[in-house]
Each structure stands twice: as C-alpha cells, then as structure tokens.
Amino acid sequence: MRALALGVMATLVLLSCGSDTTRPRVERQLAANNSPLGAILRFVGAYELMRASDYADLFTGDFTFEFSNATDPDLVVKYASGWFKMDETASATHLFQGWTPPGQPFASAASTISIRLDTNSPVSDTTAGVDPTTHQMLVTNVEGTVVIPPTPPATDPTNYLFENNRIVLFLVRGDAAVGLETTQPADTLHWYIHRWQDVTPS
C-alpha cells in the first residue's frame, strides 16, 4: 500500500478525472495506540483525517518502509538506501496539506482519503528472535481512494484508486521501541509501527 503515504502518491493508480466524488469529512476521535489493534485503528484514522502530527507519532525512530519489488522496482532502486520516518512523514504531510514541488506549481492537498483493510487484528510477530510480547504484526490487503481537488482552470477533481495492495505492518511496544521522541511515551501502554513492507504481488 505505498498508496498510503507513502511516496504515497507514487504508486496510486489513476482512476478517473470525472465528477466530484468527495464526501463530507466525518469528525471522529482517533483510537488510542494503547494496544496493537489501537495502533492500527489510529494509523488508519490519522491518515483518513489527515492529521500529520498524529500520523508521524505512530512511527519509531528506526522506522523503515520497503517497496514491493514486484510492483515498484523503480522505487526499490531509487530508495535503495532506505525510506525512513522522515520520508514517510514528509510524504504524508504533502498529501494532507499540499506542497510546492521544486520547480513546479503548488500541488493541492487531498480533500478526501478513504482506507479499507481486510483485517485490523495484529498477531504475534513471527520474525526470528523477536519477543511476541512486545512485537506484533499485521498482514492485510488494502484498498482505498484519494481525491485531489481541481486546480483552476480545471473544474473536476482527480480521483485515485489503490487496490489489491498487500502490506505487512510490524508493531512494537513502547518499552521496546527505538528512537522515540518526547511526544511518544516509551512505556508498556503504547504501540508503534517500526517497519512497513509492501508485499503486493505483480
């Protein structure tokens, strides 16, 4: 689901530039990341509500994202040295708030983001040498839409669809997490994402 922020726009598939499919943003409270499930719900909520600081606070200091060799070979090469928390945070913030790419006109922020996970219930991390008490993982398919409002003189929004994405999110309890900031409690009551794999098949 690199479509989630993830150079997020890098792997979104253009769906159409037709009629406006935006819907009013529903105000809701973010789930607390006080459990593996809570962290996943907060992850989706922060992305859909475009809350950049809350989104950034879900990632550990040693966070890494791994692009799919099957679907994003160019990005695998481009980011061979890694895609880290700084990259993910910047990508999401650009999508949430808009930005001006170097030498290009301003790119509007998304007006609507919708994310759907096949499952949101993490299980024990099966990575060798990892303690499942402090490490969990979620393997799920992801689908969703992103709507970008039109830039005048255009009048129609651009609708992006991402579908059939498969990801693995690796979660770590706060007391075992690395590189947390002052806004991220390093205790047994909070969970964070320290690794994200795009395993979408071709």
PDB file of N, CA and C in Angstrom, residues 58-92:
ATOM      1  N   LEU A  58       3.148   7.812  15.197  1.00  0.00           N
ATOM      2  CA  LEU A  58       2.945   6.364  15.231  1.00  0.00           C
ATOM      3  C   LEU A  58       4.190   5.597  14.793  1.00  0.00           C
ATOM      4  N   PHE A  59       5.211   6.300  14.308  1.00  0.00           N
ATOM      5  CA  PHE A  59       6.390   5.627  13.790  1.00  0.00           C
ATOM      6  C   PHE A  59       7.582   5.789  14.721  1.00  0.00           C
ATOM      7  N   THR A  60       8.339   4.715  14.872  1.00  0.00           N
ATOM      8  CA  THR A  60       9.540   4.753  15.704  1.00  0.00           C
ATOM      9  C   THR A  60      10.673   5.471  14.966  1.00  0.00           C
ATOM     10  N   GLY A  61      11.700   5.807  15.726  1.00  0.00           N
ATOM     11  CA  GLY A  61      12.833   6.499  15.121  1.00  0.00           C
ATOM     12  C   GLY A  61      13.585   5.653  14.116  1.00  0.00           C
ATOM     13  N   ASP A  62      13.500   4.329  14.256  1.00  0.00           N
ATOM     14  CA  ASP A  62      14.191   3.440  13.310  1.00  0.00           C
ATOM     15  C   ASP A  62      13.248   2.855  12.269  1.00  0.00           C
ATOM     16  N   PHE A  63      12.116   3.510  12.055  1.00  0.00           N
ATOM     17  CA  PHE A  63      11.130   3.035  11.082  1.00  0.00           C
ATOM     18  C   PHE A  63      11.725   2.909   9.687  1.00  0.00           C
ATOM     19  N   THR A  64      11.345   1.832   8.994  1.00  0.00           N
ATOM     20  CA  THR A  64      11.728   1.652   7.597  1.00  0.00           C
ATOM     21  C   THR A  64      10.532   1.179   6.789  1.00  0.00           C
ATOM     22  N   PHE A  65      10.482   1.607   5.545  1.00  0.00           N
ATOM     23  CA  PHE A  65       9.470   1.135   4.604  1.00  0.00           C
ATOM     24  C   PHE A  65      10.181   0.416   3.478  1.00  0.00           C
ATOM     25  N   GLU A  66       9.596  -0.691   3.024  1.00  0.00           N
ATOM     26  CA  GLU A  66      10.195  -1.476   1.953  1.00  0.00           C
ATOM     27  C   GLU A  66       9.217  -1.564   0.784  1.00  0.00           C
ATOM     28  N   PHE A  67       9.616  -1.023  -0.355  1.00  0.00           N
ATOM     29  CA  PHE A  67       8.790  -1.058  -1.551  1.00  0.00           C
ATOM     30  C   PHE A  67       8.726  -2.476  -2.118  1.00  0.00           C
ATOM     31  N   SER A  68       7.665  -2.751  -2.844  1.00  0.00           N
ATOM     32  CA  SER A  68       7.482  -4.055  -3.473  1.00  0.00           C
ATOM     33  C   SER A  68       8.349  -4.166  -4.722  1.00  0.00           C
ATOM     34  N   ASN A  69       9.166  -5.202  -4.771  1.00  0.00           N
ATOM     35  CA  ASN A  69       9.966  -5.459  -5.972  1.00  0.00           C
ATOM     36  C   ASN A  69       9.083  -5.787  -7.170  1.00  0.00           C
ATOM     37  N   ALA A  70       7.905  -6.355  -6.895  1.00  0.00           N
ATOM     38  CA  ALA A  70       7.018  -6.776  -7.976  1.00  0.00           C
ATOM     39  C   ALA A  70       6.308  -5.603  -8.638  1.00  0.00           C
ATOM     40  N   THR A  71       5.902  -4.625  -7.837  1.00  0.00           N
ATOM     41  CA  THR A  71       5.096  -3.533  -8.378  1.00  0.00           C
ATOM     42  C   THR A  71       5.829  -2.197  -8.457  1.00  0.00           C
ATOM     43  N   ASP A  72       6.874  -2.018  -7.680  1.00  0.00           N
ATOM     44  CA  ASP A  72       7.584  -0.740  -7.657  1.00  0.00           C
ATOM     45  C   ASP A  72       9.099  -0.921  -7.805  1.00  0.00           C
ATOM     46  N   PRO A  73       9.563  -1.638  -8.822  1.00  0.00           N
ATOM     47  CA  PRO A  73      11.008  -1.872  -8.949  1.00  0.00           C
ATOM     48  C   PRO A  73      11.815  -0.587  -9.078  1.00  0.00           C
ATOM     49  N   ASP A  74      11.250   0.437  -9.723  1.00  0.00           N
ATOM     50  CA  ASP A  74      11.966   1.706  -9.871  1.00  0.00           C
ATOM     51  C   ASP A  74      12.166   2.386  -8.518  1.00  0.00           C
ATOM     52  N   LEU A  75      11.148   2.296  -7.664  1.00  0.00           N
ATOM     53  CA  LEU A  75      11.261   2.905  -6.341  1.00  0.00           C
ATOM     54  C   LEU A  75      12.210   2.111  -5.448  1.00  0.00           C
ATOM     55  N   VAL A  76      12.261   0.808  -5.657  1.00  0.00           N
ATOM     56  CA  VAL A  76      13.221  -0.019  -4.912  1.00  0.00           C
ATOM     57  C   VAL A  76      14.633   0.468  -5.197  1.00  0.00           C
ATOM     58  N   VAL A  77      14.898   0.768  -6.455  1.00  0.00           N
ATOM     59  CA  VAL A  77      16.214   1.254  -6.852  1.00  0.00           C
ATOM     60  C   VAL A  77      16.437   2.686  -6.363  1.00  0.00           C
ATOM     61  N   LYS A  78      15.445   3.540  -6.553  1.00  0.00           N
ATOM     62  CA  LYS A  78      15.571   4.949  -6.179  1.00  0.00           C
ATOM     63  C   LYS A  78      15.833   5.117  -4.689  1.00  0.00           C
ATOM     64  N   TYR A  79      15.160   4.279  -3.879  1.00  0.00           N
ATOM     65  CA  TYR A  79      15.326   4.378  -2.425  1.00  0.00           C
ATOM     66  C   TYR A  79      16.076   3.166  -1.883  1.00  0.00           C
ATOM     67  N   ALA A  80      17.121   2.795  -2.603  1.00  0.00           N
ATOM     68  CA  ALA A  80      17.920   1.639  -2.194  1.00  0.00           C
ATOM     69  C   ALA A  80      18.543   1.846  -0.820  1.00  0.00           C
ATOM     70  N   SER A  81      18.800   3.096  -0.461  1.00  0.00           N
ATOM     71  CA  SER A  81      19.392   3.381   0.850  1.00  0.00           C
ATOM     72  C   SER A  81      18.345   3.424   1.953  1.00  0.00           C
ATOM     73  N   GLY A  82      17.069   3.371   1.561  1.00  0.00           N
ATOM     74  CA  GLY A  82      16.000   3.295   2.554  1.00  0.00           C
ATOM     75  C   GLY A  82      14.972   4.408   2.458  1.00  0.00           C
ATOM     76  N   TRP A  83      13.785   4.089   2.937  1.00  0.00           N
ATOM     77  CA  TRP A  83      12.690   5.062   3.106  1.00  0.00           C
ATOM     78  C   TRP A  83      12.384   5.055   4.596  1.00  0.00           C
ATOM     79  N   PHE A  84      12.578   6.212   5.242  1.00  0.00           N
ATOM     80  CA  PHE A  84      12.562   6.254   6.697  1.00  0.00           C
ATOM     81  C   PHE A  84      11.417   7.118   7.226  1.00  0.00           C
ATOM     82  N   LYS A  85      11.388   7.296   8.539  1.00  0.00           N
ATOM     83  CA  LYS A  85      10.311   8.071   9.160  1.00  0.00           C
ATOM     84  C   LYS A  85      10.228   9.467   8.560  1.00  0.00           C
ATOM     85  N   MET A  86      11.348  10.101   8.345  1.00  0.00           N
ATOM     86  CA  MET A  86      11.356  11.443   7.776  1.00  0.00           C
ATOM     87  C   MET A  86      10.686  11.452   6.404  1.00  0.00           C
ATOM     88  N   ASP A  87      10.975  10.440   5.595  1.00  0.00           N
ATOM     89  CA  ASP A  87      10.386  10.353   4.263  1.00  0.00           C
ATOM     90  C   ASP A  87       8.885  10.124   4.334  1.00  0.00           C
ATOM     91  N   GLU A  88       8.478   9.204   5.194  1.00  0.00           N
ATOM     92  CA  GLU A  88       7.054   8.889   5.323  1.00  0.00           C
ATOM     93  C   GLU A  88       6.278  10.086   5.841  1.00  0.00           C
ATOM     94  N   THR A  89       6.850  10.767   6.832  1.00  0.00           N
ATOM     95  CA  THR A  89       6.199  11.940   7.408  1.00  0.00           C
ATOM     96  C   THR A  89       6.059  13.054   6.375  1.00  0.00           C
ATOM     97  N   ALA A  90       7.123  13.310   5.622  1.00  0.00           N
ATOM     98  CA  ALA A  90       7.081  14.362   4.605  1.00  0.00           C
ATOM     99  C   ALA A  90       6.065  14.029   3.518  1.00  0.00           C
ATOM    100  N   SER A  91       6.058  12.773   3.073  1.00  0.00           N
ATOM    101  CA  SER A  91       5.135  12.355   2.023  1.00  0.00           C
ATOM    102  C   SER A  91       3.688  12.541   2.454  1.00  0.00           C
ATOM    103  N   ALA A  92       3.395  12.090   3.671  1.00  0.00           N
ATOM    104  CA  ALA A  92       2.030  12.214   4.183  1.00  0.00           C
ATOM    105  C   ALA A  92       1.638  13.681   4.359  1.00  0.00           C
TER     106      ALA A  92
END
